[in-house]
mmCIF file of C-alpha atoms and ligand atoms in Angstrom:
data_model
loop_
_atom_site.group_PDB
_atom_site.id
_atom_site.type_symbol
_atom_site.label_atom_id
_atom_site.label_comp_id
_atom_site.label_asym_id
_atom_site.label_seq_id
_atom_site.Cartn_x
_atom_site.Cartn_y
_atom_site.Cartn_z
ATOM 1 C CA MET A 15 60.397 98.127 104.221
ATOM 2 C CA PRO A 16 62.172 99.467 101.109
ATOM 3 C CA VAL A 17 59.374 100.192 98.620
ATOM 4 C CA HIS A 18 55.782 101.127 99.379
ATOM 5 C CA ILE A 19 53.476 101.768 96.402
ATOM 6 C CA VAL A 20 50.252 103.789 96.618
ATOM 7 C CA VAL A 21 48.065 103.076 93.598
ATOM 8 C CA GLY A 22 44.461 103.847 92.537
ATOM 9 C CA GLY A 23 41.841 101.109 92.308
ATOM 10 C CA PHE A 24 38.933 102.793 90.483
ATOM 11 C CA PHE A 25 39.034 105.517 87.787
ATOM 12 C CA GLY A 26 41.561 107.860 89.411
ATOM 13 C CA ASP A 27 40.925 110.672 91.901
ATOM 14 C CA GLU A 28 40.512 108.159 94.728
ATOM 15 C CA GLY A 29 42.565 110.443 96.973
ATOM 16 C CA LYS A 30 46.063 108.999 96.420
ATOM 17 C CA GLY A 31 47.478 112.483 96.993
ATOM 18 C CA LYS A 32 46.038 112.666 100.484
ATOM 19 C CA ILE A 33 47.007 109.100 101.391
ATOM 20 C CA THR A 34 50.584 109.518 100.093
ATOM 21 C CA ALA A 35 50.959 112.808 101.956
ATOM 22 C CA TYR A 36 49.688 111.118 105.123
ATOM 23 C CA PHE A 37 52.136 108.197 104.712
ATOM 24 C CA SER A 38 55.002 110.637 104.132
ATOM 25 C CA THR A 39 54.361 112.286 107.481
ATOM 26 C CA LYS A 40 53.959 108.931 109.252
ATOM 27 C CA TYR A 41 56.824 106.849 107.793
ATOM 28 C CA ARG A 42 59.207 109.731 106.953
ATOM 29 C CA PRO A 43 60.422 108.102 103.709
ATOM 30 C CA GLU A 44 63.900 108.975 102.556
ATOM 31 C CA ALA A 45 62.518 109.471 99.057
ATOM 32 C CA SER A 46 59.257 109.603 97.163
ATOM 33 C CA ILE A 47 58.755 109.230 93.427
ATOM 34 C CA ARG A 48 55.829 110.261 91.267
ATOM 35 C CA THR A 49 54.876 108.439 88.101
ATOM 36 C CA GLY A 50 52.367 109.343 85.369
ATOM 37 C CA ALA A 51 51.932 112.817 83.968
ATOM 38 C CA THR A 52 50.313 116.246 84.276
ATOM 39 C CA ASN A 53 46.864 114.944 83.270
ATOM 40 C CA ALA A 54 46.468 113.730 86.870
ATOM 41 C CA GLY A 55 45.927 116.245 89.644
ATOM 42 C CA HIS A 56 46.445 115.412 93.284
ATOM 43 C CA THR A 57 44.924 117.494 96.046
ATOM 44 C CA VAL A 58 46.664 117.640 99.379
ATOM 45 C CA VAL A 59 45.348 119.468 102.431
ATOM 46 C CA HIS A 60 47.990 119.639 105.126
ATOM 47 C CA ASN A 61 47.925 121.800 108.267
ATOM 48 C CA GLY A 62 44.810 123.458 106.867
ATOM 49 C CA VAL A 63 46.517 124.541 103.603
ATOM 50 C CA LYS A 64 45.231 123.188 100.272
ATOM 51 C CA TRP A 65 47.699 122.276 97.502
ATOM 52 C CA LYS A 66 46.884 121.196 93.961
ATOM 53 C CA LEU A 67 49.702 119.206 92.404
ATOM 54 C CA ARG A 68 50.287 118.110 88.808
ATOM 55 C CA ALA A 69 53.995 117.283 88.890
ATOM 56 C CA VAL A 70 55.542 117.361 92.371
ATOM 57 C CA PRO A 71 55.009 114.253 94.575
ATOM 58 C CA SER A 72 52.455 114.724 97.375
ATOM 59 C CA SER A 73 55.161 113.685 99.869
ATOM 60 C CA PHE A 74 56.596 117.213 99.575
ATOM 61 C CA VAL A 75 54.709 117.901 102.836
ATOM 62 C CA ASN A 76 57.498 116.017 104.596
ATOM 63 C CA LYS A 77 60.377 118.467 104.320
ATOM 64 C CA GLU A 78 63.057 115.774 104.763
ATOM 65 C CA THR A 79 61.888 113.613 101.864
ATOM 66 C CA LYS A 80 63.840 113.684 98.589
ATOM 67 C CA LEU A 81 61.460 114.060 95.652
ATOM 68 C CA TYR A 82 61.750 112.379 92.273
ATOM 69 C CA ILE A 83 59.879 112.201 88.983
ATOM 70 C CA ALA A 84 60.223 108.832 87.257
ATOM 71 C CA ARG A 85 62.000 108.152 83.980
ATOM 72 C CA GLY A 86 58.861 106.832 82.326
ATOM 73 C CA ALA A 87 56.786 109.797 83.513
ATOM 74 C CA LEU A 88 56.046 112.928 81.460
ATOM 75 C CA ILE A 89 56.365 116.545 82.490
ATOM 76 C CA HIS A 90 55.352 119.882 81.031
ATOM 77 C CA ILE A 91 58.204 122.322 81.666
ATOM 78 C CA GLY A 92 55.976 125.286 82.538
ATOM 79 C CA VAL A 93 53.801 123.268 84.932
ATOM 80 C CA PHE A 94 56.861 121.665 86.543
ATOM 81 C CA LEU A 95 58.896 124.847 87.063
ATOM 82 C CA SER A 96 55.997 126.909 88.395
ATOM 83 C CA GLU A 97 54.974 124.169 90.820
ATOM 84 C CA VAL A 98 58.545 123.689 92.057
ATOM 85 C CA GLU A 99 58.805 127.423 92.687
ATOM 86 C CA LYS A 100 55.390 127.700 94.358
ATOM 87 C CA LEU A 101 56.153 124.813 96.732
ATOM 88 C CA GLY A 102 59.749 125.884 97.366
ATOM 89 C CA VAL A 103 61.156 122.417 96.670
ATOM 90 C CA SER A 104 63.843 123.294 94.096
ATOM 91 C CA ASN A 105 66.651 122.052 96.349
ATOM 92 C CA ARG A 106 65.181 118.561 96.821
ATOM 93 C CA ILE A 107 63.393 117.589 93.611
ATOM 94 C CA LYS A 108 64.985 115.683 90.714
ATOM 95 C CA ILE A 109 63.693 114.437 87.385
ATOM 96 C CA ASP A 110 65.281 111.752 85.278
ATOM 97 C CA TYR A 111 67.464 112.626 82.270
ATOM 98 C CA ALA A 112 65.064 110.556 80.203
ATOM 99 C CA THR A 113 61.723 111.789 81.549
ATOM 100 C CA GLY A 114 59.596 112.773 78.538
ATOM 101 C CA VAL A 115 58.594 116.395 77.902
ATOM 102 C CA ILE A 116 55.103 117.450 76.803
ATOM 103 C CA THR A 117 55.075 120.556 74.627
ATOM 104 C CA ASP A 118 52.282 122.998 73.818
ATOM 105 C CA GLU A 119 52.093 121.420 70.340
ATOM 106 C CA HIS A 120 51.107 118.114 71.978
ATOM 107 C CA ILE A 121 48.324 119.887 73.856
ATOM 108 C CA GLU A 122 47.093 121.680 70.721
ATOM 109 C CA LYS A 123 47.169 118.434 68.744
ATOM 110 C CA GLU A 124 44.891 116.717 71.288
ATOM 111 C CA LYS A 125 42.503 119.676 71.479
ATOM 112 C CA ARG A 126 42.087 119.512 67.690
ATOM 113 C CA ASP A 127 41.406 115.754 67.830
ATOM 114 C CA SER A 128 37.624 115.480 68.163
ATOM 115 C CA TYR A 129 37.773 111.700 68.776
ATOM 116 C CA LEU A 130 39.921 112.285 71.867
ATOM 117 C CA ALA A 131 38.314 115.527 73.001
ATOM 118 C CA LYS A 132 34.643 114.556 72.487
ATOM 119 C CA LYS A 133 34.258 110.769 72.386
ATOM 120 C CA ILE A 134 36.944 109.650 74.825
ATOM 121 C CA GLY A 135 36.680 112.785 76.966
ATOM 122 C CA SER A 136 40.451 113.129 77.248
ATOM 123 C CA THR A 137 41.852 115.838 79.541
ATOM 124 C CA CYS A 138 43.678 117.129 76.416
ATOM 125 C CA THR A 139 46.837 117.861 78.378
ATOM 126 C CA GLY A 140 49.079 116.461 75.643
ATOM 127 C CA VAL A 141 49.926 113.230 77.441
ATOM 128 C CA GLY A 142 48.673 110.830 74.754
ATOM 129 C CA ALA A 143 50.300 112.846 71.938
ATOM 130 C CA ALA A 144 53.634 112.955 73.782
ATOM 131 C CA THR A 145 53.414 109.246 74.593
ATOM 132 C CA SER A 146 52.831 108.417 70.947
ATOM 133 C CA ASP A 147 55.870 110.552 69.992
ATOM 134 C CA ARG A 148 57.884 108.605 72.524
ATOM 135 C CA VAL A 149 56.788 105.305 71.043
ATOM 136 C CA LEU A 150 57.831 106.659 67.638
ATOM 137 C CA ARG A 151 61.189 107.758 69.165
ATOM 138 C CA ARG A 152 60.608 111.435 68.345
ATOM 139 C CA LEU A 153 59.899 112.836 71.784
ATOM 140 C CA LEU A 154 62.446 115.174 73.343
ATOM 141 C CA LEU A 155 63.444 114.247 76.877
ATOM 142 C CA ALA A 156 64.416 116.271 79.955
ATOM 143 C CA ARG A 157 68.119 115.986 79.000
ATOM 144 C CA ASP A 158 67.402 117.949 75.796
ATOM 145 C CA TYR A 159 66.264 121.090 77.633
ATOM 146 C CA LYS A 160 68.862 123.502 79.125
ATOM 147 C CA GLU A 161 66.380 124.938 81.676
ATOM 148 C CA LEU A 162 65.885 121.494 83.214
ATOM 149 C CA GLU A 163 69.591 120.836 83.711
ATOM 150 C CA PRO A 164 69.676 121.811 87.414
ATOM 151 C CA TYR A 165 67.033 119.155 88.111
ATOM 152 C CA THR A 166 68.137 116.187 86.014
ATOM 153 C CA THR A 167 69.801 113.043 87.326
ATOM 154 C CA ASP A 168 69.763 109.248 86.966
ATOM 155 C CA THR A 169 66.714 108.722 89.187
ATOM 156 C CA GLN A 170 66.787 104.963 88.735
ATOM 157 C CA ILE A 171 70.244 104.554 90.255
ATOM 158 C CA GLU A 172 69.543 107.100 93.017
ATOM 159 C CA VAL A 173 66.428 105.269 94.202
ATOM 160 C CA ILE A 174 68.114 101.865 93.881
ATOM 161 C CA GLU A 175 70.943 103.103 96.125
ATOM 162 C CA ILE A 176 68.461 104.426 98.678
ATOM 163 C CA ILE A 177 66.652 101.069 98.753
ATOM 164 C CA GLU A 178 69.902 99.082 98.952
ATOM 165 C CA LYS A 179 70.868 101.056 102.056
ATOM 166 C CA GLY A 180 67.521 100.195 103.618
ATOM 167 C CA GLY A 181 65.875 103.594 103.061
ATOM 168 C CA LEU A 182 62.151 103.748 102.357
ATOM 169 C CA LEU A 183 60.927 104.771 98.902
ATOM 170 C CA LEU A 184 57.288 105.834 98.740
ATOM 171 C CA VAL A 185 55.875 105.486 95.225
ATOM 172 C CA GLU A 186 52.971 107.685 94.196
ATOM 173 C CA ALA A 187 51.046 106.287 91.255
ATOM 174 C CA THR A 188 48.471 108.336 89.370
ATOM 175 C CA GLN A 189 45.023 107.663 87.892
ATOM 176 C CA GLY A 190 43.392 104.276 88.594
ATOM 177 C CA TYR A 191 43.210 100.619 87.624
ATOM 178 C CA TRP A 192 40.130 100.948 85.393
ATOM 179 C CA LEU A 193 41.770 103.703 83.320
ATOM 180 C CA SER A 194 44.629 101.378 82.355
ATOM 181 C CA LEU A 195 45.345 101.235 78.626
ATOM 182 C CA TYR A 196 45.481 97.426 78.886
ATOM 183 C CA HIS A 197 43.223 96.477 81.770
ATOM 184 C CA GLY A 198 40.705 99.308 81.835
ATOM 185 C CA THR A 199 37.590 100.120 79.823
ATOM 186 C CA TYR A 200 39.326 100.556 76.440
ATOM 187 C CA PRO A 201 39.069 102.779 74.422
ATOM 188 C CA TYR A 202 37.867 104.928 77.342
ATOM 189 C CA THR A 203 41.199 104.767 79.084
ATOM 190 C CA THR A 204 44.300 106.822 79.575
ATOM 191 C CA SER A 205 47.379 106.379 77.372
ATOM 192 C CA ARG A 206 49.375 104.163 79.787
ATOM 193 C CA ASP A 207 49.075 101.196 82.101
ATOM 194 C CA THR A 208 48.170 102.289 85.627
ATOM 195 C CA THR A 209 48.959 99.181 87.689
ATOM 196 C CA ALA A 210 51.555 98.741 90.441
ATOM 197 C CA SER A 211 53.710 96.713 88.033
ATOM 198 C CA ALA A 212 53.535 99.474 85.433
ATOM 199 C CA VAL A 213 54.680 102.165 87.849
ATOM 200 C CA LEU A 214 57.660 100.008 88.816
ATOM 201 C CA SER A 215 58.545 99.757 85.146
ATOM 202 C CA GLU A 216 58.259 103.563 84.807
ATOM 203 C CA ILE A 217 60.786 103.942 87.617
ATOM 204 C CA GLY A 218 63.017 101.069 86.513
ATOM 205 C CA LEU A 219 62.598 98.794 89.551
ATOM 206 C CA GLY A 220 61.864 95.091 89.721
ATOM 207 C CA PRO A 221 58.897 93.584 91.593
ATOM 208 C CA ARG A 222 61.073 91.973 94.279
ATOM 209 C CA SER A 223 61.926 95.399 95.758
ATOM 210 C CA VAL A 224 58.348 95.925 96.903
ATOM 211 C CA ASP A 225 56.974 95.217 100.364
ATOM 212 C CA ARG A 226 53.729 97.046 100.493
ATOM 213 C CA ILE A 227 51.110 97.898 97.885
ATOM 214 C CA THR A 228 48.264 100.041 99.165
ATOM 215 C CA VAL A 229 45.364 100.226 96.713
ATOM 216 C CA VAL A 230 43.280 103.360 97.294
ATOM 217 C CA PHE A 231 39.517 103.448 96.817
ATOM 218 C CA LYS A 232 37.074 106.205 97.499
ATOM 219 C CA ALA A 233 33.917 105.252 99.430
ATOM 220 C CA TYR A 234 32.073 105.935 96.141
ATOM 221 C CA ILE A 235 33.316 106.077 92.552
ATOM 222 C CA THR A 236 33.995 109.087 90.371
ATOM 223 C CA ARG A 237 35.035 109.137 86.745
ATOM 224 C CA VAL A 238 35.824 111.921 84.266
ATOM 225 C CA GLY A 239 35.348 111.579 80.523
ATOM 226 C CA GLY A 240 33.424 108.899 78.621
ATOM 227 C CA GLY A 241 33.075 105.156 79.109
ATOM 228 C CA PRO A 242 31.123 102.742 81.292
ATOM 229 C CA LEU A 243 30.452 103.500 84.938
ATOM 230 C CA PRO A 244 28.394 100.740 86.627
ATOM 231 C CA GLY A 245 25.615 102.101 88.836
ATOM 232 C CA GLU A 246 26.098 105.705 87.655
ATOM 233 C CA ILE A 247 23.717 108.110 89.373
ATOM 234 C CA PRO A 248 22.369 111.390 87.957
ATOM 235 C CA ILE A 249 24.423 114.534 88.676
ATOM 236 C CA GLU A 250 21.495 116.069 90.655
ATOM 237 C CA GLU A 251 21.415 113.061 92.976
ATOM 238 C CA ALA A 252 25.206 113.228 93.388
ATOM 239 C CA GLU A 253 24.873 116.902 94.276
ATOM 240 C CA LYS A 254 22.287 116.098 96.974
ATOM 241 C CA LEU A 255 24.567 113.438 98.433
ATOM 242 C CA GLU A 256 27.486 115.926 98.284
ATOM 243 C CA TRP A 257 29.423 113.396 96.229
ATOM 244 C CA ILE A 258 29.958 115.791 93.346
ATOM 245 C CA GLU A 259 33.555 116.744 92.634
ATOM 246 C CA TYR A 260 35.263 118.905 90.034
ATOM 247 C CA GLY A 261 38.432 117.767 88.231
ATOM 248 C CA THR A 262 41.709 119.154 89.614
ATOM 249 C CA VAL A 263 43.089 119.561 86.091
ATOM 250 C CA THR A 264 40.023 120.196 83.912
ATOM 251 C CA GLY A 265 37.482 121.662 86.367
ATOM 252 C CA ARG A 266 34.859 119.307 84.838
ATOM 253 C CA PRO A 267 32.244 117.753 87.147
ATOM 254 C CA ARG A 268 33.121 114.123 87.863
ATOM 255 C CA ARG A 269 30.549 111.418 87.069
ATOM 256 C CA VAL A 270 29.480 109.484 90.165
ATOM 257 C CA ALA A 271 28.484 105.927 91.206
ATOM 258 C CA PRO A 272 28.315 104.021 94.483
ATOM 259 C CA PHE A 273 31.249 101.850 95.653
ATOM 260 C CA ASN A 274 31.510 98.732 93.490
ATOM 261 C CA ARG A 275 32.911 95.574 95.063
ATOM 262 C CA GLU A 276 33.477 93.693 91.811
ATOM 263 C CA LEU A 277 35.580 96.489 90.351
ATOM 264 C CA ALA A 278 37.450 96.828 93.637
ATOM 265 C CA LEU A 279 38.171 93.105 93.893
ATOM 266 C CA ARG A 280 39.709 92.943 90.425
ATOM 267 C CA ALA A 281 41.927 95.959 91.218
ATOM 268 C CA VAL A 282 43.047 94.317 94.473
ATOM 269 C CA LYS A 283 43.973 91.088 92.707
ATOM 270 C CA ALA A 284 45.672 92.708 89.696
ATOM 271 C CA ASN A 285 47.793 94.938 91.920
ATOM 272 C CA THR A 286 48.568 92.169 94.465
ATOM 273 C CA ALA A 287 47.417 94.581 97.169
ATOM 274 C CA THR A 288 48.775 94.055 100.665
ATOM 275 C CA ASP A 289 46.183 96.479 101.994
ATOM 276 C CA VAL A 290 43.514 98.945 101.006
ATOM 277 C CA ALA A 291 42.889 102.592 101.909
ATOM 278 C CA ILE A 292 39.344 103.957 101.792
ATOM 279 C CA THR A 293 38.947 107.723 101.468
ATOM 280 C CA LYS A 294 35.916 109.955 101.954
ATOM 281 C CA LEU A 295 34.181 107.703 104.459
ATOM 282 C CA ASP A 296 32.841 111.011 105.868
ATOM 283 C CA LYS A 297 30.866 111.453 102.640
ATOM 284 C CA ILE A 298 28.791 108.338 103.245
ATOM 285 C CA PHE A 299 28.772 108.530 107.061
ATOM 286 C CA PRO A 300 28.760 112.248 108.009
ATOM 287 C CA GLU A 301 29.234 111.337 111.699
ATOM 288 C CA ALA A 302 32.642 109.961 110.719
ATOM 289 C CA ARG A 303 33.869 113.461 109.795
ATOM 290 C CA CYS A 304 37.496 113.948 110.848
ATOM 291 C CA LYS A 305 37.471 111.068 113.329
ATOM 292 C CA THR A 306 40.960 109.703 113.994
ATOM 293 C CA ARG A 307 40.116 106.570 116.018
ATOM 294 C CA TRP A 308 38.365 103.411 114.839
ATOM 295 C CA ILE A 309 36.285 103.220 118.002
ATOM 296 C CA ASP A 310 34.931 106.719 117.413
ATOM 297 C CA LEU A 311 33.343 105.712 114.103
ATOM 298 C CA PRO A 312 29.602 105.005 114.118
ATOM 299 C CA ALA A 313 28.891 101.247 114.239
ATOM 300 C CA SER A 314 27.336 101.395 110.748
ATOM 301 C CA ALA A 315 30.566 102.820 109.290
ATOM 302 C CA ARG A 316 32.692 100.154 111.009
ATOM 303 C CA LYS A 317 30.373 97.460 109.640
ATOM 304 C CA TRP A 318 30.672 98.947 106.121
ATOM 305 C CA ILE A 319 34.478 98.785 106.319
ATOM 306 C CA GLU A 320 34.421 95.237 107.734
ATOM 307 C CA ASP A 321 32.156 94.105 104.887
ATOM 308 C CA VAL A 322 34.627 95.575 102.377
ATOM 309 C CA GLU A 323 37.451 93.678 104.075
ATOM 310 C CA ASP A 324 35.479 90.419 103.946
ATOM 311 C CA GLU A 325 34.817 90.767 100.255
ATOM 312 C CA LEU A 326 38.233 92.014 99.172
ATOM 313 C CA LYS A 327 40.089 89.652 101.536
ATOM 314 C CA VAL A 328 42.689 92.295 102.388
ATOM 315 C CA PRO A 329 42.789 94.595 105.395
ATOM 316 C CA VAL A 330 41.621 98.207 105.247
ATOM 317 C CA SER A 331 44.698 99.860 106.745
ATOM 318 C CA VAL A 332 43.849 103.534 106.371
ATOM 319 C CA ILE A 333 40.512 105.360 106.360
ATOM 320 C CA GLY A 334 40.071 108.947 105.213
ATOM 321 C CA THR A 335 37.510 110.917 107.206
ATOM 322 C CA GLY A 336 38.182 114.385 105.784
ATOM 323 C CA ASP A 337 40.394 116.073 103.208
ATOM 324 C CA ASP A 338 43.095 117.179 105.671
ATOM 325 C CA THR A 339 45.901 114.653 106.279
ATOM 326 C CA ILE A 340 44.997 114.861 109.946
ATOM 327 C CA CYS A 341 41.524 113.418 109.302
ATOM 328 C CA THR A 342 42.775 109.836 109.039
ATOM 329 C CA ILE A 343 42.212 106.589 110.912
ATOM 330 C CA ASP A 344 45.281 104.368 110.692
ATOM 331 C CA ARG A 345 44.966 100.666 111.497
ATOM 332 C CA SER A 346 48.209 99.604 109.776
ATOM 333 C CA GLU A 347 49.844 98.217 112.936
ATOM 334 C CA GLU A 348 46.603 96.642 114.094
ATOM 335 C CA VAL A 349 46.313 94.678 110.825
ATOM 336 C CA GLY A 350 49.972 93.618 110.913
ATOM 337 C CA LEU A 351 51.570 96.123 108.520
HETATM 338 P P1 GTP B 405 44.677 111.238 90.463
HETATM 339 O O1 GTP B 405 46.116 110.859 90.416
HETATM 340 O O2 GTP B 405 44.301 112.317 89.514
HETATM 341 O O3 GTP B 405 43.850 110.024 90.243
HETATM 342 O O4 GTP B 405 44.227 111.941 91.880
HETATM 343 P P2 GTP B 405 44.086 111.589 93.432
HETATM 344 O O5 GTP B 405 43.846 110.135 93.627
HETATM 345 O O6 GTP B 405 45.251 112.154 94.177
HETATM 346 O O7 GTP B 405 42.755 112.336 93.914
HETATM 347 P P3 GTP B 405 42.324 113.896 93.818
HETATM 348 O O8 GTP B 405 43.177 114.662 94.766
HETATM 349 O O9 GTP B 405 42.280 114.339 92.407
HETATM 350 O O10 GTP B 405 40.796 113.804 94.316
HETATM 351 C C1 GTP B 405 40.421 113.417 95.590
HETATM 352 C C2 GTP B 405 39.610 114.522 96.279
HETATM 353 O O11 GTP B 405 39.127 114.017 97.503
HETATM 354 C C3 GTP B 405 40.444 115.746 96.644
HETATM 355 O O12 GTP B 405 39.633 116.883 96.543
HETATM 356 C C4 GTP B 405 40.835 115.488 98.112
HETATM 357 O O13 GTP B 405 41.077 116.674 98.842
HETATM 358 C C5 GTP B 405 39.602 114.790 98.613
HETATM 359 N N1 GTP B 405 39.798 113.815 99.705
HETATM 360 C C6 GTP B 405 40.746 112.845 99.799
HETATM 361 N N2 GTP B 405 40.526 112.084 100.891
HETATM 362 C C7 GTP B 405 39.408 112.556 101.492
HETATM 363 C C8 GTP B 405 38.632 112.164 102.642
HETATM 364 O O14 GTP B 405 38.933 111.181 103.321
HETATM 365 N N3 GTP B 405 37.515 112.905 102.939
HETATM 366 C C9 GTP B 405 37.156 113.990 102.190
HETATM 367 N N4 GTP B 405 36.052 114.648 102.541
HETATM 368 N N5 GTP B 405 37.857 114.387 101.092
HETATM 369 C C10 GTP B 405 38.949 113.677 100.751
HETATM 370 MG MG1 MG B 406 43.141 113.577 90.644
#
């Protein structure tokens, strides 16, 4: 199984960080690569310790896994270096020579842009400004910065060689299908495509290398910033349901809506999902909290999952029942993966 992609199916923050971290402990991938940029924050809780990540792949929890940041991704040098130091991964993380670099000027430029900051509700982390500089061929890349030299390599060839030798590459996408610049709710989108095909392009791999595409959904939907959100419920109601969340990067409260099968089905089709992961089942069925076996779930929760499978026509392989990687029900083998 050379390449396994984990990608978001709603508006980001579905819990890809947790699912990727879980997969990295289960499948022990030789390497893991993160795409996207520092506007996306992943939260990983492993062995009771909570980590907030904006650059390093969530698979860092597996100490044997080599860590990469894709060529088409963007980093902010300060965020990258401080995270690498905090996590103690400097001896096993590499970025591509041609990974783009976000500067403080990019961040300032977005903060001054009231269309982005107010109407679109951008995270204002400089990602769009840096992306537009890249399109205009002005952006400086990792190879242009002396302090990044110890970390730079040709990530494309390194991951191709790993795959050719039969090693597993776990790909961590960021954000979600409906935030895609092309397929999402434009103009209320992010500045890149967020599909499985797009993350392959960011890495420099072709579609035939891929065996498994796990699309991650949360048991309800959250969204930050502006734009449509079908079935949106008032913040006070979300608070009562304990569905309220605060952005990892911005600290803003996330807007909330119930699970939406139409949105999920389109994301499944567009990503050619082999399987689906559902996180936060414990938030709609509190009795499911931190269960690790399918048979220990309440019947109503099992029925809810089976209905999702019927409508999406793909198996639900992994179910999150708590924020810790341990709080996971894994049916991958049972459903033939
Ligand atoms: P982006 O790349 O920014 O889209 O982020 P993400 O998909 O990695 O999700 P993020 O970590 O930003 O948000 C998910 C939140 O849900 C985090 O606070 C996780 O700790 C939490 N979480 C993930 N899975 C579960 C689960 O099964 N149950 C509970 N209770 N919390 C979970
Ligand atoms: Mg997030």
